[in-house]
Each structure stands twice: as C-alpha cells, then as structure tokens.
Coordinates of C-alpha atoms and ligand atoms in Angstrom, one line a residue:
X1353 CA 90.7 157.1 121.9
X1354 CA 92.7 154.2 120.6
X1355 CA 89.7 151.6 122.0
X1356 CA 87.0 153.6 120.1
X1357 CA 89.0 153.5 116.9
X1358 CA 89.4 149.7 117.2
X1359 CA 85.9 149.8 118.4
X1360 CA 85.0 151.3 114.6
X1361 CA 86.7 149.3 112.8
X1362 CA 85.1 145.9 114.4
X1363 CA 81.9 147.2 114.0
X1364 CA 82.6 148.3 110.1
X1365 CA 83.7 144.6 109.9
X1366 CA 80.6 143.2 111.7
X1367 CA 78.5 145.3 109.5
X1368 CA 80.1 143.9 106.1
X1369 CA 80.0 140.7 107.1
X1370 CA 76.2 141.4 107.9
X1371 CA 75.4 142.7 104.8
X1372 CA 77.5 139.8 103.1
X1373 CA 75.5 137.3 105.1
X1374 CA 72.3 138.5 104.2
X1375 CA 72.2 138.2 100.1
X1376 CA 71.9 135.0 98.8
X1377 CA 74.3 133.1 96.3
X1378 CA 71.9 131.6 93.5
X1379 CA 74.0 131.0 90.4
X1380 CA 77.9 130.2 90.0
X1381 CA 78.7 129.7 94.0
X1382 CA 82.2 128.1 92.9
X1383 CA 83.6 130.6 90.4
X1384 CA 86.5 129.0 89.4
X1385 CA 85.6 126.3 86.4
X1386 CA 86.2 122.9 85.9
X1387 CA 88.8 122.0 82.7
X1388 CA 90.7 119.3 81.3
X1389 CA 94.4 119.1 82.1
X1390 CA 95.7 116.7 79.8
X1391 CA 94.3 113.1 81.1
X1392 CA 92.5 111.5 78.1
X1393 CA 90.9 108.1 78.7
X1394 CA 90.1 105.4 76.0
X1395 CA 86.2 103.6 76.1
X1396 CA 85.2 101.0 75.0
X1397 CA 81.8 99.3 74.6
X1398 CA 81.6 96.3 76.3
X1399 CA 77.9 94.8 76.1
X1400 CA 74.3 96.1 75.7
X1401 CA 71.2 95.5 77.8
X1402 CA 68.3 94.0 75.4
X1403 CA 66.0 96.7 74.0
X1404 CA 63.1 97.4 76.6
X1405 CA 61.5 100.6 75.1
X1406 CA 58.0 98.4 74.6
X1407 CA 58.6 97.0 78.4
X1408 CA 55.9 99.5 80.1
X1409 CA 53.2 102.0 78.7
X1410 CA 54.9 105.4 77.6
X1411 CA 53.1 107.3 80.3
X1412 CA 54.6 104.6 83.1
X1413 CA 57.9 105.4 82.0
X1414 CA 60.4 108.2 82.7
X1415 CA 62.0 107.8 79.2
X1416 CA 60.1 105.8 77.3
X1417 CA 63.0 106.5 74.3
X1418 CA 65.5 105.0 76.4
X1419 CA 67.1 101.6 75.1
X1420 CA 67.2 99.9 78.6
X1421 CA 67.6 101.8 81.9
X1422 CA 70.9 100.3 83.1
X1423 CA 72.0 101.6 86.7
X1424 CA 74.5 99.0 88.7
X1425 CA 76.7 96.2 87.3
X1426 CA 78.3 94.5 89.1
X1427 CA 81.0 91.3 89.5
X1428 CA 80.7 88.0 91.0
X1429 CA 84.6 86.9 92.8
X1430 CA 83.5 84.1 90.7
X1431 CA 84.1 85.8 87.2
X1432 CA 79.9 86.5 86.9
X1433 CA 79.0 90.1 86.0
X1434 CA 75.6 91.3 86.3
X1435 CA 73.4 94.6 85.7
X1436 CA 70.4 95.7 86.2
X1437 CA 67.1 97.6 83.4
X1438 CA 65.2 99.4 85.9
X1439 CA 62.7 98.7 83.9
X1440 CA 62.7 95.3 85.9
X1441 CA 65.0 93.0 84.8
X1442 CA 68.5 91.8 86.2
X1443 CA 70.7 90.3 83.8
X1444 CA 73.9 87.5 83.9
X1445 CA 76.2 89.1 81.0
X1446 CA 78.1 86.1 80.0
X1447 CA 81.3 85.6 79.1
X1448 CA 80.9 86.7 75.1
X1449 CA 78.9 89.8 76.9
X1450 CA 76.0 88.4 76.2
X1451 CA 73.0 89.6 78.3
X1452 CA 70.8 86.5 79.4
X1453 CA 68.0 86.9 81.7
X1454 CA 68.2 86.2 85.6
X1455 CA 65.4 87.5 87.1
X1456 CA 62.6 89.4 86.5
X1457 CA 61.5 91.1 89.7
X1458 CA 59.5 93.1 87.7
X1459 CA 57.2 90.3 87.0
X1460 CA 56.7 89.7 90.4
X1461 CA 56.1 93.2 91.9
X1462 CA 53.9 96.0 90.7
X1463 CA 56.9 98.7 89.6
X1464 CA 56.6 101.6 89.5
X1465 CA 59.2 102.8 87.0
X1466 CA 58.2 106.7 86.4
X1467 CA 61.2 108.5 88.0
X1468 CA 64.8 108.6 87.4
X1469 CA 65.5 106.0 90.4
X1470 CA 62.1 104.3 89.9
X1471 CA 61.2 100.9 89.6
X1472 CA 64.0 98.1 90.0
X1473 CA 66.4 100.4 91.1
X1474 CA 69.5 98.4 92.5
X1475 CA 71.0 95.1 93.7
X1476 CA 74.1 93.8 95.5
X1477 CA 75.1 90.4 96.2
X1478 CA 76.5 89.1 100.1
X1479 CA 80.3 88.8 99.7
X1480 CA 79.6 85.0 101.2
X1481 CA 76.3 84.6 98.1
X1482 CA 78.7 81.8 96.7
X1483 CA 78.1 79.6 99.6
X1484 CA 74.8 81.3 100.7
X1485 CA 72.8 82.2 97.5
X1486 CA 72.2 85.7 99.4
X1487 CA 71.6 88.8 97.1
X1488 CA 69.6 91.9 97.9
X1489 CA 67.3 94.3 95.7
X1490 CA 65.7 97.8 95.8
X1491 CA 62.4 98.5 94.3
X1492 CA 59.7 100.8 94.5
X1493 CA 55.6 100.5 94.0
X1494 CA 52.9 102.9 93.9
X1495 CA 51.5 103.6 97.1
X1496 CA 47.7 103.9 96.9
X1497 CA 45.8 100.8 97.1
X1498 CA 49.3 98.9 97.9
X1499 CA 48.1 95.9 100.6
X1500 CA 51.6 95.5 101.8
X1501 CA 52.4 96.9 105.4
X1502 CA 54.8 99.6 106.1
X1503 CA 57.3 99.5 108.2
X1504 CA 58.0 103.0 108.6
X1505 CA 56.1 106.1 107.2
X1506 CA 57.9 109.5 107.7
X1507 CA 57.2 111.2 111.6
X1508 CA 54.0 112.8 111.1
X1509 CA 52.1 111.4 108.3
X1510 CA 50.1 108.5 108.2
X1511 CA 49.0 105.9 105.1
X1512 CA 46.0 108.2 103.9
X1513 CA 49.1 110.3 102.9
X1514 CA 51.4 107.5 101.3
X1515 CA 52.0 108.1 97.6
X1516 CA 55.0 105.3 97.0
X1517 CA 56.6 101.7 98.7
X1518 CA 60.3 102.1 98.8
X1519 CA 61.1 98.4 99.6
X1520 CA 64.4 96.6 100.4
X1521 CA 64.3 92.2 99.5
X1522 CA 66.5 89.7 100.5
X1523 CA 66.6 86.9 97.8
X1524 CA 68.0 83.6 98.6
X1525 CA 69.1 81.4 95.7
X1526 CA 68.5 77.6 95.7
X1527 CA 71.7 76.8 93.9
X1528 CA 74.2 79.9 93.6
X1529 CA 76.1 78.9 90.6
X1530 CA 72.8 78.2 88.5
X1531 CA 72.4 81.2 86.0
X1532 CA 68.6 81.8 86.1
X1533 CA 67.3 82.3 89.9
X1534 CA 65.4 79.9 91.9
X1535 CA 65.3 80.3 95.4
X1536 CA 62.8 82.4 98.2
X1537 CA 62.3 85.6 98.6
X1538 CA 62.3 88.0 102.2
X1539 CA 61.2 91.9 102.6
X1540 CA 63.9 93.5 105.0
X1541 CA 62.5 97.2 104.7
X1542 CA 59.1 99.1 103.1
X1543 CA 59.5 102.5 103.8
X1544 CA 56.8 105.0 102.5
X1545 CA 57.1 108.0 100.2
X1546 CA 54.6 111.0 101.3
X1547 CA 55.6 113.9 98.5
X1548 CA 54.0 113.9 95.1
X1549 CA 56.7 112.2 93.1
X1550 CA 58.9 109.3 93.9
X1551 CA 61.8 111.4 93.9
X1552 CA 65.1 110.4 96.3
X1553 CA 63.9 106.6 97.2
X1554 CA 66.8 104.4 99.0
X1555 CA 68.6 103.5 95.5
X1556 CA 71.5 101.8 96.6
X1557 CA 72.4 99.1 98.8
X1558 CA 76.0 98.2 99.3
X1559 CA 78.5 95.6 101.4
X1560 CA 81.7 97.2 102.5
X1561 CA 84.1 95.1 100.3
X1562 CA 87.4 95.8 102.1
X1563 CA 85.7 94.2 105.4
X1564 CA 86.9 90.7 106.1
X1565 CA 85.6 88.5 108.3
X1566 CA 85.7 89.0 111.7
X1567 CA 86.0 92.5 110.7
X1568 CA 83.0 94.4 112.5
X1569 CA 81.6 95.7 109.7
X1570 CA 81.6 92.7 107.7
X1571 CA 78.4 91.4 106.4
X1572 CA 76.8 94.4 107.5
X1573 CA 74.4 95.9 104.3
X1574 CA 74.2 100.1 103.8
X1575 CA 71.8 102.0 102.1
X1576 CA 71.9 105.1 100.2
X1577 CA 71.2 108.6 102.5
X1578 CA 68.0 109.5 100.6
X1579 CA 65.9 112.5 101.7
X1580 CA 62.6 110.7 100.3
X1581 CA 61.9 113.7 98.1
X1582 CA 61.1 116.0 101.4
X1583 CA 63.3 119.0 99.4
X1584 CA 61.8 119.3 95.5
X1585 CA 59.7 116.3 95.3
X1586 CA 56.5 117.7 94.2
X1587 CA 53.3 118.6 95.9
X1588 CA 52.2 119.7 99.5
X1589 CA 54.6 117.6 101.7
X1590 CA 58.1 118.6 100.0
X1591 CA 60.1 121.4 100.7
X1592 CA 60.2 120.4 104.0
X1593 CA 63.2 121.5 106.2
X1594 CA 61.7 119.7 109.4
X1595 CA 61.7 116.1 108.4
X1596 CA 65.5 116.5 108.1
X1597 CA 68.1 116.7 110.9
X1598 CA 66.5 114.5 113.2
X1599 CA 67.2 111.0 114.2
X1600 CA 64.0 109.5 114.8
X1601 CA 63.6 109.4 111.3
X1602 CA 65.5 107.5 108.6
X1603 CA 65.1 110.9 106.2
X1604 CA 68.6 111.8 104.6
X1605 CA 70.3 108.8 106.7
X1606 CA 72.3 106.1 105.4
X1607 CA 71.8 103.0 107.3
X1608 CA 73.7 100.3 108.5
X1609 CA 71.9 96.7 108.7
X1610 CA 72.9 93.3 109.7
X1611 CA 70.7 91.9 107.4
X1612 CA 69.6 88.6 109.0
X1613 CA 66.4 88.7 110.7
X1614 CA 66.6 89.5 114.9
X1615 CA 64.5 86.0 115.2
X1616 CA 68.0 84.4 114.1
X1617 CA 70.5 86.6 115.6
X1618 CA 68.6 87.6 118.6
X1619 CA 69.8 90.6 118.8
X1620 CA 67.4 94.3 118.9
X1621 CA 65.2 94.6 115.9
X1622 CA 65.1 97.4 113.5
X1623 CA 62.0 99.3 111.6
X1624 CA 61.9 96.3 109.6
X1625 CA 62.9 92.3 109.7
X1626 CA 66.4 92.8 110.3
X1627 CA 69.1 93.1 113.3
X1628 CA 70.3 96.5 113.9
X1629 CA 74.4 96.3 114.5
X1630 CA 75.5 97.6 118.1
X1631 CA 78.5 98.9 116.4
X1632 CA 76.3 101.6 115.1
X1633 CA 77.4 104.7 117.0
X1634 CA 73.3 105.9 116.9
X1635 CA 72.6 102.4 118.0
X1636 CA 75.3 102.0 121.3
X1637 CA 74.7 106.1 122.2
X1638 CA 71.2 106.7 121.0
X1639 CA 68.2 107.1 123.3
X1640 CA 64.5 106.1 122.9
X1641 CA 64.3 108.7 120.0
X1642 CA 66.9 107.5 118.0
X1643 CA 67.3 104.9 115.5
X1644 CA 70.1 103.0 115.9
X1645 CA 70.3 101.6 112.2
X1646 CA 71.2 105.3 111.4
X1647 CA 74.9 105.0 110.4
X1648 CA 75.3 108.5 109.4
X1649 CA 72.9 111.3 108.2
X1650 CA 72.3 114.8 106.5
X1651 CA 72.1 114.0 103.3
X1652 CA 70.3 114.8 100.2
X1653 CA 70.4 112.2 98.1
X1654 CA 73.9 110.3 98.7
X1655 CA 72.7 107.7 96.0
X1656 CA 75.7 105.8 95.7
X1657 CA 78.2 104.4 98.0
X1658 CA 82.3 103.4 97.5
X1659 CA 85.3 102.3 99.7
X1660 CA 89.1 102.5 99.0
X1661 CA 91.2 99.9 99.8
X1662 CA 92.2 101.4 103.1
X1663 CA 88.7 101.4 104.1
X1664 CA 87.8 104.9 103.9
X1665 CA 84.2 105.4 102.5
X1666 CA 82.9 107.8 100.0
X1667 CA 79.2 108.3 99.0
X1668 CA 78.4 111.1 95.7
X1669 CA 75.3 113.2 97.4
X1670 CA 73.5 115.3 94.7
X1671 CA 73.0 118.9 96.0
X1672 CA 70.0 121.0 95.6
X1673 CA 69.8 123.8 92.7
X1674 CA 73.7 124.5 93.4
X1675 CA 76.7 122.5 94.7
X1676 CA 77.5 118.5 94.1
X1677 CA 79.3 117.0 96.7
X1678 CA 81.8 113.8 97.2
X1679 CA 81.7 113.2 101.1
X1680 CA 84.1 110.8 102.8
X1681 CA 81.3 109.2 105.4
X1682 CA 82.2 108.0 109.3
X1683 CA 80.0 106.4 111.7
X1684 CA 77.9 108.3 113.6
X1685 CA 78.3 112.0 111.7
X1686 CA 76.3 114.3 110.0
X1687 CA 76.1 116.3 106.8
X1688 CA 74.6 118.8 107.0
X1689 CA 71.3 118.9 104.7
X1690 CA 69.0 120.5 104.9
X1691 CA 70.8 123.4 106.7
X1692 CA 73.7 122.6 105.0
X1693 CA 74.9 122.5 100.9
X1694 CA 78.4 122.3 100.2
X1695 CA 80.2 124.6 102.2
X1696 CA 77.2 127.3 102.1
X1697 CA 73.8 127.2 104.6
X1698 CA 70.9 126.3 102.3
X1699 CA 68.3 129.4 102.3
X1700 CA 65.4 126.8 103.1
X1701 CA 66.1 126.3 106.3
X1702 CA 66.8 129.7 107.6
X1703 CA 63.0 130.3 105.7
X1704 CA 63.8 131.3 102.6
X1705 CA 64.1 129.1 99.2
X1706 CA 65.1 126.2 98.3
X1707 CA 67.4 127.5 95.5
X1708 CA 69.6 129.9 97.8
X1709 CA 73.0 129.5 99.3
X1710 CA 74.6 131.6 101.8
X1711 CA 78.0 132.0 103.0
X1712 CA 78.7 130.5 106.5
X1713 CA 80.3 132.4 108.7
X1714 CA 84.6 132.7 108.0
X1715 CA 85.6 131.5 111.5
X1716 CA 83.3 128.2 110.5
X1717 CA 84.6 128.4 106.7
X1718 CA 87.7 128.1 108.1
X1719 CA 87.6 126.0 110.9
X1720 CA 88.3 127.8 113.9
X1721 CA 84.6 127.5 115.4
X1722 CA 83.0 124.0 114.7
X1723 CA 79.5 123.9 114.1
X1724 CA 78.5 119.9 113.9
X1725 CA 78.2 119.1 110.5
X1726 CA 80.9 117.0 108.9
X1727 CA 81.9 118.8 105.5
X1728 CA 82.3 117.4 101.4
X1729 CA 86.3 116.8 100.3
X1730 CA 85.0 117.8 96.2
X1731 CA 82.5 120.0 95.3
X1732 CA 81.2 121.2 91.9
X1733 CA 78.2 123.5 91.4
X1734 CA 75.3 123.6 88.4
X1735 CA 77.3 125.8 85.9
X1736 CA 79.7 122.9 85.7
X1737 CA 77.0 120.1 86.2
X1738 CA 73.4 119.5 87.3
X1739 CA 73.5 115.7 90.0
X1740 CA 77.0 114.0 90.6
X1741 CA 77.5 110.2 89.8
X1742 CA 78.8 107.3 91.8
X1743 CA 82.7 107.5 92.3
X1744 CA 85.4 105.2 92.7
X1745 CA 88.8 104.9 94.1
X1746 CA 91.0 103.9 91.3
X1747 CA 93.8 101.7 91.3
X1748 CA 93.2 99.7 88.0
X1749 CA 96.1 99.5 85.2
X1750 CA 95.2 102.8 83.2
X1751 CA 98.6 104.5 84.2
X1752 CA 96.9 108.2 84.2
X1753 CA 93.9 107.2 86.5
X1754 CA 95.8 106.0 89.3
X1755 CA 95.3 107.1 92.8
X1756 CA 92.5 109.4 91.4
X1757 CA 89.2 109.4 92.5
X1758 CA 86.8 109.0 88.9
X1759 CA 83.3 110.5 89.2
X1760 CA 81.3 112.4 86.8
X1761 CA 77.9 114.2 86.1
X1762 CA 74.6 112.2 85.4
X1763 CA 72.7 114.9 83.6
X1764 CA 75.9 116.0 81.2
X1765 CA 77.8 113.3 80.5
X1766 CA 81.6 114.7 82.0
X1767 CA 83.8 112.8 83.7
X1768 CA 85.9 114.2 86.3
X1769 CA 88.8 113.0 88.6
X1770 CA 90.3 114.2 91.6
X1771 CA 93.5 113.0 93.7
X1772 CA 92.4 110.5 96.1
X1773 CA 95.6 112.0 98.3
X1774 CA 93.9 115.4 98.2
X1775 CA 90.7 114.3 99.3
X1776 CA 91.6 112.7 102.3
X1777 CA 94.0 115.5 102.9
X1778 CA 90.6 118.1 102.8
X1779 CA 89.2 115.8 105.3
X1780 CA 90.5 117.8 108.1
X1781 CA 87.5 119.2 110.0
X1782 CA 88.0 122.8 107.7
X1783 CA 84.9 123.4 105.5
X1784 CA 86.4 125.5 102.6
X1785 CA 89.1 122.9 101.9
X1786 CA 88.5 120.9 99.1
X1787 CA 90.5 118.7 96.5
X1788 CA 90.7 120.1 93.0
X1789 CA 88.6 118.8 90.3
X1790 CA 89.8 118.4 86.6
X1791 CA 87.7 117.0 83.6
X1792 CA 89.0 113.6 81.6
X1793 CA 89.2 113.7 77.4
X1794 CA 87.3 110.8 76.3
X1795 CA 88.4 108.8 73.1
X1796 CA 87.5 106.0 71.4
X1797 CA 89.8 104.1 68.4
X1798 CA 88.3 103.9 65.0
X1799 CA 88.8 101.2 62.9
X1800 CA 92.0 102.3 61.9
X1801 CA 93.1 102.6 65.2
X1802 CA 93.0 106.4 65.3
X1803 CA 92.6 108.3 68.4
X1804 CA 89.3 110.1 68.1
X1805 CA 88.1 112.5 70.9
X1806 CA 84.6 112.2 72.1
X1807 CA 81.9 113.4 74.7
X1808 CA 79.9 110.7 76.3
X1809 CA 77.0 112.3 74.5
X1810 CA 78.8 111.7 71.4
X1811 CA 78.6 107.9 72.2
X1812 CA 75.1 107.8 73.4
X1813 CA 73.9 109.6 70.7
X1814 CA 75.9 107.4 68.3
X1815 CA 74.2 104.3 69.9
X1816 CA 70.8 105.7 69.5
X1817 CA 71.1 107.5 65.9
X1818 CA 69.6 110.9 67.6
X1819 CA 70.9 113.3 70.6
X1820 CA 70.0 112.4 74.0
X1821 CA 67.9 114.8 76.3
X1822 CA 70.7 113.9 79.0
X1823 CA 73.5 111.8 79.0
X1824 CA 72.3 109.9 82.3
X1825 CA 75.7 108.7 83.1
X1826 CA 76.4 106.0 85.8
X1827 CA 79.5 104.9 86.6
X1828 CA 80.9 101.1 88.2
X1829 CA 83.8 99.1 89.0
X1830 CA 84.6 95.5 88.1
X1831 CA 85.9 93.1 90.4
X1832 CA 89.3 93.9 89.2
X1833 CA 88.9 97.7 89.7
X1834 CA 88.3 99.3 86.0
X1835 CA 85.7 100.7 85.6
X1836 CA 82.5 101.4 83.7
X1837 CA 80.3 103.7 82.3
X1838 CA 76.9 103.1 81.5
X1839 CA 73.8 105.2 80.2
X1840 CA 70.1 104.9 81.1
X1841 CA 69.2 105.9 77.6
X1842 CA 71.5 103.9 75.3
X1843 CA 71.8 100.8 77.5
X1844 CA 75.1 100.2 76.6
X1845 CA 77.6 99.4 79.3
X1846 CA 81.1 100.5 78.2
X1847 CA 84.7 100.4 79.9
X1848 CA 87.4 102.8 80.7
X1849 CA 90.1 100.7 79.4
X1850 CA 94.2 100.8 78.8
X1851 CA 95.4 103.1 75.5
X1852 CA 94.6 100.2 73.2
X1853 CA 96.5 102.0 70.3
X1854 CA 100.0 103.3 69.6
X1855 CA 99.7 105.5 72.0
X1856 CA 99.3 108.9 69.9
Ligands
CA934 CA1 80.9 127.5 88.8
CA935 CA1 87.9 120.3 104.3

C-alpha cells in the first residue's frame, strides 16, 4: 500500500514536470528585473571619428544617418590609440584626440558595409607589432562574382550558394612607429556566408593580453564564436539547427590561431594560411573530422572577447529572441547553441521555433546530472535588453567600478555591472547559478560642474541634434584599464572616467 502511494505521487510529479516541459517560455524568461543600486559613473567625451555619412551610397549602408561607425579602439603599450569606422577606415587618434587617418582598407577591398558587423569590422595589433609591424583585420565582401578563393564554405553548400567573404588579413607594417601604414599585406582566413544577410560574420579577433612569452598561449590570435547567420539570418539556409554542434565546422566556434603561416613554423596547417596550435584541446584529441583550430564552440554570436588579469576569459554571446549571456570560455568546451540559450533548451532544435525557450530538466538546472554544455555566469533576457556588448574586467581608479565586471546593451544604451567575484563563483558546473546584474547611473558635469544624470541615448542624441533609432553601444578598454564607450551612430568615443567634480 505504502509503495503504491509513493508510486502516485512520483508519477503526479513526473506528469507536472511533463506538462511544465512541454509549453514554451517566449517573453520575460528571467522575471526578476534589472535596477540601479546606487553606482553612478561620470562620461566624458574623449574624441570623434570624422563624419562619414557621404562615405557609401545610402542603400550600401546599414545607417546611412550614422556619424561614423566606430566599433574597437584600442591602445598601443607605446601610448598610440586607434579605432576603427566600419565604414572602412582605421584611424591613429593622436595625442590632442585628434583622429588622423591610418589606413584605408576600405580602399583596397570591395566592403560590404550593409549590416550591423559589416564591412571593416575589427582590428588588433600582435603584442610584439612594435618590433614586428604585425596587426590583423576583419572584413567582409559580397560574395557573388568575388574571384578570391575560399578557404572554407559551411559543410554542405558549395560557391553557387555563397552570398558573403568573411575574411581575416595579416598586415605587416614597414616601419611600426610611422603613423600612416606602409608595409604588405597577407589573407590568413576567407570563410563564406551561405544565408541571405551577412548576419553573425567573425567580428573580432583578439591576443590574450595576460599571456607572456613562453606562456603557451602567447602570440596565439582568437576569433569571435560566430554562427554565420545559420539562426535568423534571412533566406532559405538560416534557421538551421544542423550546421551547429558539430566540429567539422567552424559554425558558432571560436578559434584559436598561431597566426604565422605553416610554411614558417612547419607545423599542421589550418583551413586557411596559418599554423593550427597543438595546444588546442580539438587539435591534440580531435580525429579526422575535427578541426583542431576550434578552441571552444556553441555559440551564437560571442562577438567580443576579454581576459582578467588572472587569465580567466570572458566572451559577451548575444542570444536569440530571449536571454543575453556573459560566458567565462575554457579550451576545448561547449556552449551550448543551438540546443542551448541561457539556462533554457532553445525550441529550434527540439523542432519547434526559433523564438521559444524551455526549461531544462531540474536535476540539470541544478547540477546533479551533467549534460555537456558548459553554462553562462550572467544572463539578461529582451525585456531588460535586445544583444549584450563587449565586457571587461575592471580594475581601473573609478573607486565604485572595481572588481566589477562592466558590460552593457548595444541596442538600448544601459550599462550594467556585475561582481567579477560572483561570476567566477557561478562558474561551478550548476546551470541556474548566476551572478547578479545591476544597472550603472550615468552623469555627465555641465559647465558649472554640476552633476547631471543621463542615458547613453541622451548623449548620442545630444551629439546628433535628433533621437537615435538605437543607441548601438560598444564598449573598450585602454591600455591602462578605463574604459570606453562608443556609439556607431554618433561616432563619438567617450570615457568612463573618475568623479571629476566635488563629488555631489
Ligand atoms: Ca525579464
Ligand atoms: Ca553556474
């Protein structure tokens, strides 16, 4: 009697959980919102990108009402900072922030610049380019009637279906400290897009710049995890669950390079003119099937990349229609998409829609049974925010930012911290353990040195004289560790700096 009792009430729980499991989450999957708890940061602007609206023909361009399309900056250890207009232009800003031009790559390749990351989309220089002149872009090109060959084209498809070049260059500068380039030029990687739009391209390439040398990971060049627009990039090839979670393809992976061509280091050669490091756990464990630049994989679009001090390495991967995530990324893991979306299975790839999430089962949720996938430390969904922006450990001399982690949303403007402690603390194997979010008060100081409260909105839409559809916020660090924020639409790039007032 007492078995068949227990009996009922197993089942009763198997049944609910049943039902439970069967409807699908598609609004508000994090109930709990985001607020401000008292950290208010002051910005300042620092320097503008020229005005590039004329650049391109309207219909080539995303947002043709955009001042400049600004997406990295970034810091020479020799005191140089540089940034990028998507539009095609990379830019020394000197030391009266003063933008003057260093290279137009858009001069010499066919852009095209007609999606958010579109057109000359990112840049990093070697940590040795003061002695070697070594500095790396990302760029994409239309695909049909493109000449150049690919190097790989998504498992499956051939050229006939190619719609965009996704391509990685190696530039070598004759004389590193000169402040307009000269030098040669080297493709490393052209990848090819296959869905409608150019949606999810490799955006960001990166060095690891706590590695030293010796170190095995120094020198070594990552990528963005990029799902090459195979969820909602338009047309009859997206929406496609089976070009992700497999390792023959470089789909949702971000790779690990040693950039120097296999004809110099002599070592195994990679989808394209470059070495692929052994210390790749894909590479040293992989069989014939898998490629061994893969460094980790499963995600959606982890467009940009950051490391703390102590090593540990964070990319910002933009859900789906419902959950942001910050992921702390290890050699040799995955994350999940498209099966996977925050803590919740994506409805795609049981068969349903893109746009539903359901809830995994609680003895995964919390831990007990281990399923694979390697699981985000923050989350947010799309009532708080629409695509998450790079992130950065913090340990710069605003007092209030320290030991935070500073992200924010592209699409709305808010910037958000969380506990860098916390995060690595939810890094414990346990999907439904997360570090808490809370939004920062920006404020500028008008003339008078009053504090004055503002959105980033506010700013842009100062900077432009009108509102701006979206706030298309980005966020960098300096080689001293503050930070910035910049906006594709006002080109502006502005700084999260010290309370330069009186404090009230
Ligand atoms: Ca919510
Ligand atoms: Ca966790």
């Amino acid at each position: 009697m007492q078995n068949r009792i227990w009996l009922g009430v197993i089942t009763l729980l198997a049944v609910r959980a049943a039902v439970a499991a069967d409807v699908p989450i598609t609004s508000n999957p994090i109930p709990e919102p985001i607020v401000k708890r008292g950290i208010a940061v002051e910005v300042k602007d620092l320097a503008r990108l020229p005005d590039t609206r004329a650049l391109r023909p309207a219909e080539q361009d995303v947002s043709p009402d955009a001042w400049a399309r600004v997406s990295f900056v970034r810091d020479l250890p020799d005191g140089r900072r540089f940034a990028n207009d998507s539009r095609g232009l990379l830019y020394l800003i000197d030391s009266n922030n003063q933008p003057q031009l260093y290279l137009d790559v858009g001069a010499l390749f066919p852009l095209s610049v007609k999606r958010l990351e579109s057109g000359f989309i990112g840049f990093v220089f070697h940590p040795e380019f003061a002695t070697n002149g070594l500095f790396y872009t990302v760029h994409a090109e239309n695909g049909p009637g493109n000449p150049k060959t690919l190097d790989f084209i998504p498992v499956g498809y051939g050229l006939k279906d190619v719609t965009y070049h996704n391509v990685i260059t190696e530039w070598r500068a004759t004389n590193p400290a000169a402040n307009s380039f000269e030098g040669t030029r080297r493709e490393l990687l052209r990848t090819a897009h296959v869905v409608l739009n150019l949606t999810h391209p490799i955006g960001a390439v990166e060095f690891n710049p706590t590695a030293k040398p010796g170190d095995p990971d120094y020198g070594l060049l990552y990528t963005s995890g990029s799902d090459f627009g195979f969820s909602n990039g338009g047309g009859a090839n997206a929406s496609n669950p089976a070009q992700t979670q497999r390792l023959d393809s470089i789909i949702t992976a971000i790779l690990r390079i040693d950039p120097r061509s296999p004809s110099v280091t002599h070592g195994r050669k990679g989808l394209g003119d470059y070495t692929i490091p052994m210390a790749n756990k894909f590479a040293a464990q992989g069989g014939p099937h898998t490629l061994g630049e893969i460094y980790a994989y499963g995600f959606r679009n982890a467009h940009r990349l950051s490391w703390d001090t102590d090593g540990t390495m964070f990319v910002s991967d933009i859900g789906m229609n419902q959950i942001e995530e910050i992921n702390i990324v290890r050699n040799g893991e995955n994350y999940g998409w498209m099966s996977r979306e925050g803590y919740f299975a994506n409805g795609r790839f049981r068969g349903g829609a893109l746009n539903e999430l359901y809830p995994l089962p609680p003895e995964i949720l919390d831990g007990r049974v281990k399923d694979g996938f390697t699981y985000p430390v923050v989350v947010y969904d799309h009532d708080e925010g629409r695509a998450v922006t790079d992130g950065f450990p913090y340990h710069g001399r605003i007092a209030a930012l320290q030991g935070k982690f500073v992200f924010g949303d592209i699409y709305t403007g808010r910037v958000f911290v969380s506990d860098l402690a916390a995060m690595k603390k939810a890094d414990d194997g346990i999907p439904q353990t997360v570090a808490p979010v809370e939004e920062i008060q920006l404020y500028v100081r008008d003339a008078g040195g009053k504090r004055v409260d503002v959105s980033f909105h506010d700013l842009i839409a100062k900077a432009m004289g009108k509102p701006a559809p979206r706030a298309d916020l980005h966020i960098g660090q300096s080689r001293d560790g503050e930070l910035f924020l910049t906006s594709r639409q006002d080109g502006m790039i502005r700084m999260l700096v010290p309370d330069s007032g009186d404090g009230n």
